[in-house]
PDB file of C-alpha atoms in Angstrom:
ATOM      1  CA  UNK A  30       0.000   0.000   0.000  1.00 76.00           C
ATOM      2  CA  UNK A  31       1.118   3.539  -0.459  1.00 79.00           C
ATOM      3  CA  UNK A  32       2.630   5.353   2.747  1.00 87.00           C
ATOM      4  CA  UNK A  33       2.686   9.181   2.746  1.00 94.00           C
ATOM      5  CA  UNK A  34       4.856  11.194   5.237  1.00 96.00           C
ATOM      6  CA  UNK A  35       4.340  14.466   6.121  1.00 97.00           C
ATOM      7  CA  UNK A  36       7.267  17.031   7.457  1.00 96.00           C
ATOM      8  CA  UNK A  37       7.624  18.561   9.912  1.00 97.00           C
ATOM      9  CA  UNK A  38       4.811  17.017  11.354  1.00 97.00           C
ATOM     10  CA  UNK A  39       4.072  20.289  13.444  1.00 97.00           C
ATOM     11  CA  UNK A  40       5.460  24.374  13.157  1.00 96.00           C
ATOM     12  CA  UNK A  41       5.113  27.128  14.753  1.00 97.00           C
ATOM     13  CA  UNK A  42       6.462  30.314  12.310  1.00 97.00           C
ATOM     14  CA  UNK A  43       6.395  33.631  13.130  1.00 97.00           C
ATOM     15  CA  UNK A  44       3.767  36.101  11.218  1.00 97.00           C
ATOM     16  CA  UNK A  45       5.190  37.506   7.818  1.00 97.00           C
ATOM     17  CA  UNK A  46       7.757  34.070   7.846  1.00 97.00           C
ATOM     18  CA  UNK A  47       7.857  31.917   4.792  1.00 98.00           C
ATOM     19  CA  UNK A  48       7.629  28.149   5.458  1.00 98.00           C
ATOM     20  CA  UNK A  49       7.283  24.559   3.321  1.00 98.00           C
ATOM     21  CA  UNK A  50       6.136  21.260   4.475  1.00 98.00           C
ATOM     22  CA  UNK A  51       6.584  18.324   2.513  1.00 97.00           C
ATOM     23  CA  UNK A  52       4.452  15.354   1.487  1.00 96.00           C
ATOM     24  CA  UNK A  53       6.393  11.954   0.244  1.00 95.00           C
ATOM     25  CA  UNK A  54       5.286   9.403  -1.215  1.00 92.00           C
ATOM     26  CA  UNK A  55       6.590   5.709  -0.841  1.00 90.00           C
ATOM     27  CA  UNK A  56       5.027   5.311  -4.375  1.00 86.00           C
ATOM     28  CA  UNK A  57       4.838   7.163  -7.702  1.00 85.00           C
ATOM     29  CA  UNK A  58       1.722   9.887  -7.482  1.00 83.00           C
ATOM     30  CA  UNK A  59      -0.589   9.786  -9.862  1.00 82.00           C
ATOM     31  CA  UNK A  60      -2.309  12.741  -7.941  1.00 87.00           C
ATOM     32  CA  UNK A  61      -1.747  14.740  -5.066  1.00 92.00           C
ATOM     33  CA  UNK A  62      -4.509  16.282  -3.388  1.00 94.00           C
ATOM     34  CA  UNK A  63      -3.217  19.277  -0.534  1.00 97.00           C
ATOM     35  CA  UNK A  64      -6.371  19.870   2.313  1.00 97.00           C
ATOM     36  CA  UNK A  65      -6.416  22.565   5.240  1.00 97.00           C
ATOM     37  CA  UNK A  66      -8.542  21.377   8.053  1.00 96.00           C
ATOM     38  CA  UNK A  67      -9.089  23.629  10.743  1.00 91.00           C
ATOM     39  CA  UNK A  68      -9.571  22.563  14.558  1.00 81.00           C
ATOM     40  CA  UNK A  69     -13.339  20.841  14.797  1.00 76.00           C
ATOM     41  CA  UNK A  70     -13.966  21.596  11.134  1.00 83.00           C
ATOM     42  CA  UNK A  71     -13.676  19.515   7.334  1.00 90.00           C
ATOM     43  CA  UNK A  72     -11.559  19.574   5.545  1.00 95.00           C
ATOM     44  CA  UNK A  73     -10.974  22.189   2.894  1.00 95.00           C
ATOM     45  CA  UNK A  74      -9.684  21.602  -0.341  1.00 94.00           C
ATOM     46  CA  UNK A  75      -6.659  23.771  -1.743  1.00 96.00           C
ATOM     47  CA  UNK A  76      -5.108  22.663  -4.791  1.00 94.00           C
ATOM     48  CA  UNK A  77      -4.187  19.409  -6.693  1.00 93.00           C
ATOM     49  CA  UNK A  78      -1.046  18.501  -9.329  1.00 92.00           C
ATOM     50  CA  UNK A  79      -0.885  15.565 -11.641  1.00 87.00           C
ATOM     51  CA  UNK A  80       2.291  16.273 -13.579  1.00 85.00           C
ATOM     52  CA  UNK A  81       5.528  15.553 -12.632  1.00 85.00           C
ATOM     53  CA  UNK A  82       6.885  19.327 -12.291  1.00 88.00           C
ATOM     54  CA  UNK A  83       3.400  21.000 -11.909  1.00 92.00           C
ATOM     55  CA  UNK A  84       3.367  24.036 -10.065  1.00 94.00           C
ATOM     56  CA  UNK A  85       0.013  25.791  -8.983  1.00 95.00           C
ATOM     57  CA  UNK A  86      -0.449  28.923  -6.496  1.00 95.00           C
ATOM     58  CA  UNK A  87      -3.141  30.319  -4.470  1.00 89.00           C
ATOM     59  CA  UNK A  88      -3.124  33.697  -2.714  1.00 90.00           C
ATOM     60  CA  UNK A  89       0.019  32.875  -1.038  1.00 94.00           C
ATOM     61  CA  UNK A  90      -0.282  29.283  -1.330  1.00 97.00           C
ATOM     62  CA  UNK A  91       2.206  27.423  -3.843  1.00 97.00           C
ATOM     63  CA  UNK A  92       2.509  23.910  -4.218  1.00 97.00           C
ATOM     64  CA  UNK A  93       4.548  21.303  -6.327  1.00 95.00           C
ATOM     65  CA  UNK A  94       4.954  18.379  -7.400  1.00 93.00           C
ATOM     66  CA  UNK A  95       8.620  17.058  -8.212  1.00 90.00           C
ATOM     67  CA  UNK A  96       9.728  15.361 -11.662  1.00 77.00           C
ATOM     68  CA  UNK A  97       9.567  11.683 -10.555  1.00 84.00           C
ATOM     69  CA  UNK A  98       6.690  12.536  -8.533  1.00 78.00           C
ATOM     70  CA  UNK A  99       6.993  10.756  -5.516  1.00 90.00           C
ATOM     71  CA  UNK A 100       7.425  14.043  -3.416  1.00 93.00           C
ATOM     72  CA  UNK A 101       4.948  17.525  -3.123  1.00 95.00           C
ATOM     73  CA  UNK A 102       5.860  19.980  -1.064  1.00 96.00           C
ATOM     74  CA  UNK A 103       3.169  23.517   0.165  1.00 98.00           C
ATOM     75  CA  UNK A 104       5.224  26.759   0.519  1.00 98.00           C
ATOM     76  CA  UNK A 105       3.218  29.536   2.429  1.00 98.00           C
ATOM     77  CA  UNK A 106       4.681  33.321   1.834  1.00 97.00           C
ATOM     78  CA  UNK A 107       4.558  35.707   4.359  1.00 97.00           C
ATOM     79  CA  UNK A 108       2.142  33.623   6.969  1.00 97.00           C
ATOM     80  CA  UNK A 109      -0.156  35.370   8.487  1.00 96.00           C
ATOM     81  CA  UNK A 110      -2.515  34.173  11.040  1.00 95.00           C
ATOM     82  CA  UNK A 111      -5.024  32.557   8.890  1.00 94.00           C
ATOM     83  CA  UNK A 112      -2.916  30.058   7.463  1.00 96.00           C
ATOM     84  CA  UNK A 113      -2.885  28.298  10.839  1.00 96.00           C
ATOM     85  CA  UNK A 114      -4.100  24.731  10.423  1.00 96.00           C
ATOM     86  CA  UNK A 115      -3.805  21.541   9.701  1.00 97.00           C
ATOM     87  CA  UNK A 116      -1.935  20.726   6.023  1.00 98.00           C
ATOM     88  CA  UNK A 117      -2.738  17.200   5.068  1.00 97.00           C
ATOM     89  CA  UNK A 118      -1.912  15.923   1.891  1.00 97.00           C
ATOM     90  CA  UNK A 119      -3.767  13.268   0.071  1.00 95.00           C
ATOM     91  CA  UNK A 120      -2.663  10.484  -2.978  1.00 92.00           C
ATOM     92  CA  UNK A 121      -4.811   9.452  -5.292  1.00 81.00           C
ATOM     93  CA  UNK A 122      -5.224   5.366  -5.622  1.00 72.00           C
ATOM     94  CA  UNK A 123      -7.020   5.120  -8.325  1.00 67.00           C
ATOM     95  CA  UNK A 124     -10.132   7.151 -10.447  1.00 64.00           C
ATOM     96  CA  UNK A 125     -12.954   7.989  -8.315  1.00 68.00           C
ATOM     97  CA  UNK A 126     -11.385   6.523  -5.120  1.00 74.00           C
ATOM     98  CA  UNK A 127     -11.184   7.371  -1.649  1.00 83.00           C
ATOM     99  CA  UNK A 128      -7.657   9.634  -0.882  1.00 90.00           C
ATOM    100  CA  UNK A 129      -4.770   7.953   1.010  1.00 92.00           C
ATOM    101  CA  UNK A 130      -3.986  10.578   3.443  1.00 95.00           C
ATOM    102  CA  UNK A 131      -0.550  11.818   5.535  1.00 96.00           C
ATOM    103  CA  UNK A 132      -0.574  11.855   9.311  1.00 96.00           C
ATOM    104  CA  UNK A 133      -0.892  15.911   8.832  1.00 96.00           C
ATOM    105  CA  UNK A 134       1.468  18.845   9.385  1.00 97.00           C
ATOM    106  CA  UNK A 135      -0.149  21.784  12.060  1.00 97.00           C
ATOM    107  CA  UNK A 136       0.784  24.998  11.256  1.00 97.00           C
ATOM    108  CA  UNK A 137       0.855  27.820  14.339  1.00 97.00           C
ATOM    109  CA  UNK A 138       1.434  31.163  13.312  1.00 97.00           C
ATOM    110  CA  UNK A 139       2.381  33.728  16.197  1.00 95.00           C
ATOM    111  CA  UNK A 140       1.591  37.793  15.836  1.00 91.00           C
TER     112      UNK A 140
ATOM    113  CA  UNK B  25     -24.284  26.198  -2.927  1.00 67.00           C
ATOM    114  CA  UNK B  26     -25.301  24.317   0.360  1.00 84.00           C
ATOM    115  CA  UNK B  27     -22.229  21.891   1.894  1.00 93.00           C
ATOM    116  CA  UNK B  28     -21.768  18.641   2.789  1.00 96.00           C
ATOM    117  CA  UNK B  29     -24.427  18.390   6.109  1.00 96.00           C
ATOM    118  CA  UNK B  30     -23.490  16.434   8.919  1.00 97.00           C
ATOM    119  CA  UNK B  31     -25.167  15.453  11.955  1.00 97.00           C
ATOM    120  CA  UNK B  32     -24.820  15.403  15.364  1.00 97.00           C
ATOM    121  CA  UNK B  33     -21.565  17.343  15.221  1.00 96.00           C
ATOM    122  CA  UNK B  34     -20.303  16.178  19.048  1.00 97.00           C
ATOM    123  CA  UNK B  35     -21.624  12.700  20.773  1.00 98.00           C
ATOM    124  CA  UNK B  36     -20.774  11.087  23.829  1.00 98.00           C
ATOM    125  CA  UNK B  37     -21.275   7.768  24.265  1.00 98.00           C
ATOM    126  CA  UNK B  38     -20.180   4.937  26.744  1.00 97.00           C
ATOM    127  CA  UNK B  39     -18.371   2.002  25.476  1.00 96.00           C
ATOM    128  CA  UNK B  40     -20.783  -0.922  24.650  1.00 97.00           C
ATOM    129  CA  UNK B  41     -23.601   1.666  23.417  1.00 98.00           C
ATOM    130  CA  UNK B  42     -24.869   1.852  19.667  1.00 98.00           C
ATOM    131  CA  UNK B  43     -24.467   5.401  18.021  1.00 98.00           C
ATOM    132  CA  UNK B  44     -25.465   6.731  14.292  1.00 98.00           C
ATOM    133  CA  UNK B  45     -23.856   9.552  12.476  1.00 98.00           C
ATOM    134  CA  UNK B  46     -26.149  11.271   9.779  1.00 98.00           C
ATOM    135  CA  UNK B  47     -24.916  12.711   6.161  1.00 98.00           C
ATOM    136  CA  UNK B  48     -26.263  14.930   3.296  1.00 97.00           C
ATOM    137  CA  UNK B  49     -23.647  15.507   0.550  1.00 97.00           C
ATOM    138  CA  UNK B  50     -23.964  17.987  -1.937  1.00 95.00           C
ATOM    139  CA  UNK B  51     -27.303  17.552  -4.219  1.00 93.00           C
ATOM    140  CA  UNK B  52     -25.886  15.762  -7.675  1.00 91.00           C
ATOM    141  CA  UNK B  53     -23.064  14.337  -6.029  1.00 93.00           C
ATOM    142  CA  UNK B  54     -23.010  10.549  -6.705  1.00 92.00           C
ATOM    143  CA  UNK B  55     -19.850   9.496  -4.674  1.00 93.00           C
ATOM    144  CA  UNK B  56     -19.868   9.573  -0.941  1.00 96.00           C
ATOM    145  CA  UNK B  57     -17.689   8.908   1.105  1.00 96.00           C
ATOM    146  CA  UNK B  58     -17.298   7.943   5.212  1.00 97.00           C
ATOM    147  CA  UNK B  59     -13.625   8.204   6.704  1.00 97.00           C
ATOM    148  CA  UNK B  60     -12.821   8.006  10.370  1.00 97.00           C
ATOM    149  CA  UNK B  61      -9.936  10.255  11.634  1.00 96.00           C
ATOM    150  CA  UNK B  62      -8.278   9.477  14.790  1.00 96.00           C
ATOM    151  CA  UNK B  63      -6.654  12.194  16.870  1.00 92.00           C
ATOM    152  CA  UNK B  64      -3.137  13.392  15.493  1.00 91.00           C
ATOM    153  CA  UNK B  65      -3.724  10.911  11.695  1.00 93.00           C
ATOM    154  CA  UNK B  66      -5.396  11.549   8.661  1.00 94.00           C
ATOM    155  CA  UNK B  67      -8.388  10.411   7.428  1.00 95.00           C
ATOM    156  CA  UNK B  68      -8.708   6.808   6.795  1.00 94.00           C
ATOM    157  CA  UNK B  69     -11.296   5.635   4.546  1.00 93.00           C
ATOM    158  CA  UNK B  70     -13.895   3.780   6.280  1.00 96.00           C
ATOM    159  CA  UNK B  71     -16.802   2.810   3.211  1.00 95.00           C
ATOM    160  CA  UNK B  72     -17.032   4.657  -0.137  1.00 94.00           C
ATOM    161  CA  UNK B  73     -20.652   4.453  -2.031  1.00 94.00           C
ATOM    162  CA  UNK B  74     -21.691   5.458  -5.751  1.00 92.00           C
ATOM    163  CA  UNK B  75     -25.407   6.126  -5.664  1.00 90.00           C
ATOM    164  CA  UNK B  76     -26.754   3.237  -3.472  1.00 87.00           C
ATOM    165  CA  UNK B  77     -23.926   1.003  -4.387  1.00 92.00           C
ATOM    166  CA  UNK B  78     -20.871   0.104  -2.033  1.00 93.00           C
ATOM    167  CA  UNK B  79     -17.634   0.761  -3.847  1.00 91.00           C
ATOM    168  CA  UNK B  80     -14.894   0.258  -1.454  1.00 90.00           C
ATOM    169  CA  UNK B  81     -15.469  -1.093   2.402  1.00 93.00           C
ATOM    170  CA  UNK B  82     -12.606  -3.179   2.619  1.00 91.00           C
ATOM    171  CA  UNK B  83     -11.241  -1.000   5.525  1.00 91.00           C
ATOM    172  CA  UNK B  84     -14.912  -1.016   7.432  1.00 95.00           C
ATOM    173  CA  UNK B  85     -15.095  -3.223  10.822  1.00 95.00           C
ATOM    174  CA  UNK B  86     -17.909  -5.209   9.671  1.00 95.00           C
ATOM    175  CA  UNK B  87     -18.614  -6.586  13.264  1.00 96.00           C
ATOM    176  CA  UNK B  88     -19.535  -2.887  14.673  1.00 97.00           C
ATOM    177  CA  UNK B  89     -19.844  -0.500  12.007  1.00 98.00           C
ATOM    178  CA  UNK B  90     -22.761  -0.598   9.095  1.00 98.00           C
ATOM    179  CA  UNK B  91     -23.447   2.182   6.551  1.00 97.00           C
ATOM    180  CA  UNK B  92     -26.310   2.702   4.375  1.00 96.00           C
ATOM    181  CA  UNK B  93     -27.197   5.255   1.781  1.00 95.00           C
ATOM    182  CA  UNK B  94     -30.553   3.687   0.234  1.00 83.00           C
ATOM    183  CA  UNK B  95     -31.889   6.193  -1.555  1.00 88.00           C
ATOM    184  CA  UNK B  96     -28.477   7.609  -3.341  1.00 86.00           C
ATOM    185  CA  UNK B  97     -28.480  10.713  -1.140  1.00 92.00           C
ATOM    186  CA  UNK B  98     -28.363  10.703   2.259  1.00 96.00           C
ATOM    187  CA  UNK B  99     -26.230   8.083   4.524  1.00 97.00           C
ATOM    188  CA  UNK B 100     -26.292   6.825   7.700  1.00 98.00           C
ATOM    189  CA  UNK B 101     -23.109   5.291   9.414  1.00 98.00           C
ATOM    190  CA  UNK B 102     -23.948   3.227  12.842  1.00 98.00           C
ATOM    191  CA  UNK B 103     -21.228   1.686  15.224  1.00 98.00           C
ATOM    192  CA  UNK B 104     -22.906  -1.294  16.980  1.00 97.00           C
ATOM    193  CA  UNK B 105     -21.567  -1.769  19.921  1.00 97.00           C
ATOM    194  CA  UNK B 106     -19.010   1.078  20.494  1.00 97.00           C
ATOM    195  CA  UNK B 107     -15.403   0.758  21.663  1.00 97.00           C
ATOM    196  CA  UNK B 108     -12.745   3.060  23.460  1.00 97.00           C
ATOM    197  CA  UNK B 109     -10.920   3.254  20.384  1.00 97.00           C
ATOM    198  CA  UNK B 110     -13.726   4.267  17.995  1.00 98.00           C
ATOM    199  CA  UNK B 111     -13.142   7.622  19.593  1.00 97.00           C
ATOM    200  CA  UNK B 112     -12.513   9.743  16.186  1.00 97.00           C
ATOM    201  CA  UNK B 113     -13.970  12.301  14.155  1.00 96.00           C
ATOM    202  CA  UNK B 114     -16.254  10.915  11.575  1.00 98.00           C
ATOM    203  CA  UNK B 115     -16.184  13.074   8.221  1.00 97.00           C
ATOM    204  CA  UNK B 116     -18.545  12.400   5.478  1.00 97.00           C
ATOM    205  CA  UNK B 117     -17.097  13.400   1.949  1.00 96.00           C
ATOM    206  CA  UNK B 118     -19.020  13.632  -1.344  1.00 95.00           C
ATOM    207  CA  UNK B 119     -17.936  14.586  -5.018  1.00 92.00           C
ATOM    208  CA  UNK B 120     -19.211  14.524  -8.480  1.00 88.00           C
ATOM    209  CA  UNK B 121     -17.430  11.051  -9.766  1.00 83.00           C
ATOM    210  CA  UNK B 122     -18.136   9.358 -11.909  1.00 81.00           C
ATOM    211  CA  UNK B 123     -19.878  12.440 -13.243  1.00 78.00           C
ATOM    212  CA  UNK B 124     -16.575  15.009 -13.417  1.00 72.00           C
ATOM    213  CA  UNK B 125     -18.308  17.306 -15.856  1.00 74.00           C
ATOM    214  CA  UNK B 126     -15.137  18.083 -17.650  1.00 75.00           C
ATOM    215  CA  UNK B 127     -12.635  18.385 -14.502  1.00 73.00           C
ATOM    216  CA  UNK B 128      -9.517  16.009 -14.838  1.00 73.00           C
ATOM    217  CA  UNK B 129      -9.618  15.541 -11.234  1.00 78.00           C
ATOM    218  CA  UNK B 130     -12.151  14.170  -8.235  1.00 83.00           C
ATOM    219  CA  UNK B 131     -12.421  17.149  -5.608  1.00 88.00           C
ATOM    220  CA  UNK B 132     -14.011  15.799  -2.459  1.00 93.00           C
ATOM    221  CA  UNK B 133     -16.055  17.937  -0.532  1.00 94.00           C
ATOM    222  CA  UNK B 134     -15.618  17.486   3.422  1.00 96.00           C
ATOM    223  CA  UNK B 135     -18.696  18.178   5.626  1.00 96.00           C
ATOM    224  CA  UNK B 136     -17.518  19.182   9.313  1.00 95.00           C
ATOM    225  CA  UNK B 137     -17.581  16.058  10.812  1.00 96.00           C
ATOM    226  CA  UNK B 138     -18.661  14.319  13.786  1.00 97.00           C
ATOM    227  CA  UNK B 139     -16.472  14.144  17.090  1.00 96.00           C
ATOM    228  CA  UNK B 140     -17.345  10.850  18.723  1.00 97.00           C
ATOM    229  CA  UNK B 141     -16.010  10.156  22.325  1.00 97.00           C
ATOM    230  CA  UNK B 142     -16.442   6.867  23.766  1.00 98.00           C
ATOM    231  CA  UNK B 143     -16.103   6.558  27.750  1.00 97.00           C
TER     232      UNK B 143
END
C-alpha cells in the first residue's frame, strides 16, 4: 500500500515568515490532493497537481509536485494568522477513489 | 451552494452503546464517502458508495460498524456496539465522480464532521 509522510509534522512560524512542508510518497503519485482542516472543522480543499513538475499557487499558497513525482511539497509566503491549520496531503489510488492521506502537518502562526 | 451536512456534530457515548452519524452531501453528487480520523492521523477511509452502491469497504469493521445510503443521497453510518478506540472524528465526503463534468480531477467535498467520544 502507499505510505505518505508528512514534514515537519508540526510548526510554529512567526507572522510575515515563509515556510514549506513536505508530502512523500513511498510510491509514484498519480495525484496529489493538498487539504487545510481547521480545529473541529472539514476539511478544505486547496489545490491538486498531476504532472511531474506541476506548479500551482493560491493567494500565497504554492505547491509542487517534483519530476519523478513521488514528493509535493506547500510553501506559504509571508504567513499570516489565517494560514494556521492543519496541512494534510492526500494520494490518489485510483479514479474515483477514496484519498490515502498523511498523518498531517499543524501549522501555528504567532503575531 | 449548500455543503456537505453532517449530523450530530459532538456525541458522547459509553463504550458498549450503539451510536449513528447522519450525512447529506452535496445535491448531484453521486460518490460519498465515510472516513474516520483518529486524533493526530489523517483520514482513513472507512466505506465509499456510488449512488446506493458500495464501492470500497474493505477497511470497514464489519462486526460494529454498518453504513447505508438507500436512496443515493443521504447516509447513515452506525457503530454497533461502540469501543474506546472508535473515539474519532467521523467526516462524510461527497464529489461529483463518476460524473466530473469536464474536470480532470475528483475534488471531495468534506462536511464538518462528527467528534465521537467513547467513555
Amino acid at each position: 500500500s502507499q505510505e505518505l509522510e508528512q514534514s515537519p509534522q508540526s510548526l510554529i512560524v512567526q507572522e510575515g515568515k515563509n515556510l514549506t512542508i513536505n508530502c512523500t510518497s513511498s510510491k509514484t503519485l498519480y495525484g496529489l490532493y493538498w487539504y487545510k482542516q481547521k480545529y473541529g472543522e472539514g476539511l478544505i480543499f486547496l489545490m491538486m497537481l498531476q504532472k511531474g513538475g506541476e506548479e500551482k499557487s493560491h493567494e500565497k499558497i504554492t505547491a509542487k509536485l517534483d519530476e519523478k513525482k513521488q514528493q509535493s511539497s506547500l510553501h506559504i509566503t509571508a504567513s499570516q494568522p489565517s494560514h494556521a491549520g492543519i496541512y494534510l496531503c492526500g494520494a490518489d489510488v485510483g479514479s474515483g477513489y477514496a484519498l490515502n492521506f498523511g498523518k498531517g502537518t499543524s501549522l501555528l502562526v504567532t503575531p | 451552494e449548500a455543503g456537505v451536512a453532517q449530523s450530530p456534530r459532538y456525541k458522547i457515548i459509553e463504550k458498549r452503546q450503539s451510536v449513528a452519524f447522519w450525512c447529506n452531501p452535496i445535491s448531484g453528487h453521486a460518490t460519498l464517502y465515510w472516513y474516520q480520523q483518529i486524533l493526530g492521523q489523517g483520514p482513513k477511509l472507512l466505506i465509499q458508495f456510488q449512488n446506493n452502491g458500495v464501492v470500497d469497504d474493505s477497511q470497514l469493521p464489519k462486526d460494529r460498524f454498518s453504513a447505508e445510503r438507500l436512496k443515493g443521497v443521504d447516509s447513515t453510518l452506525k457503530i454497533q456496539p461502540a469501543k474506546l478506540e472508535d473515539s474519532a472524528v467521523y467526516l462524510c465526503a461527497s464529489s461529483l465522480w463518476p460524473n466530473l463534468a469536464g474536470v480532470s480531477y475528483n475534488e471531495q467535498f468534506f462536511g464538518p464532521g462528527t467528534r465521537l467520544t467513547v467513555l
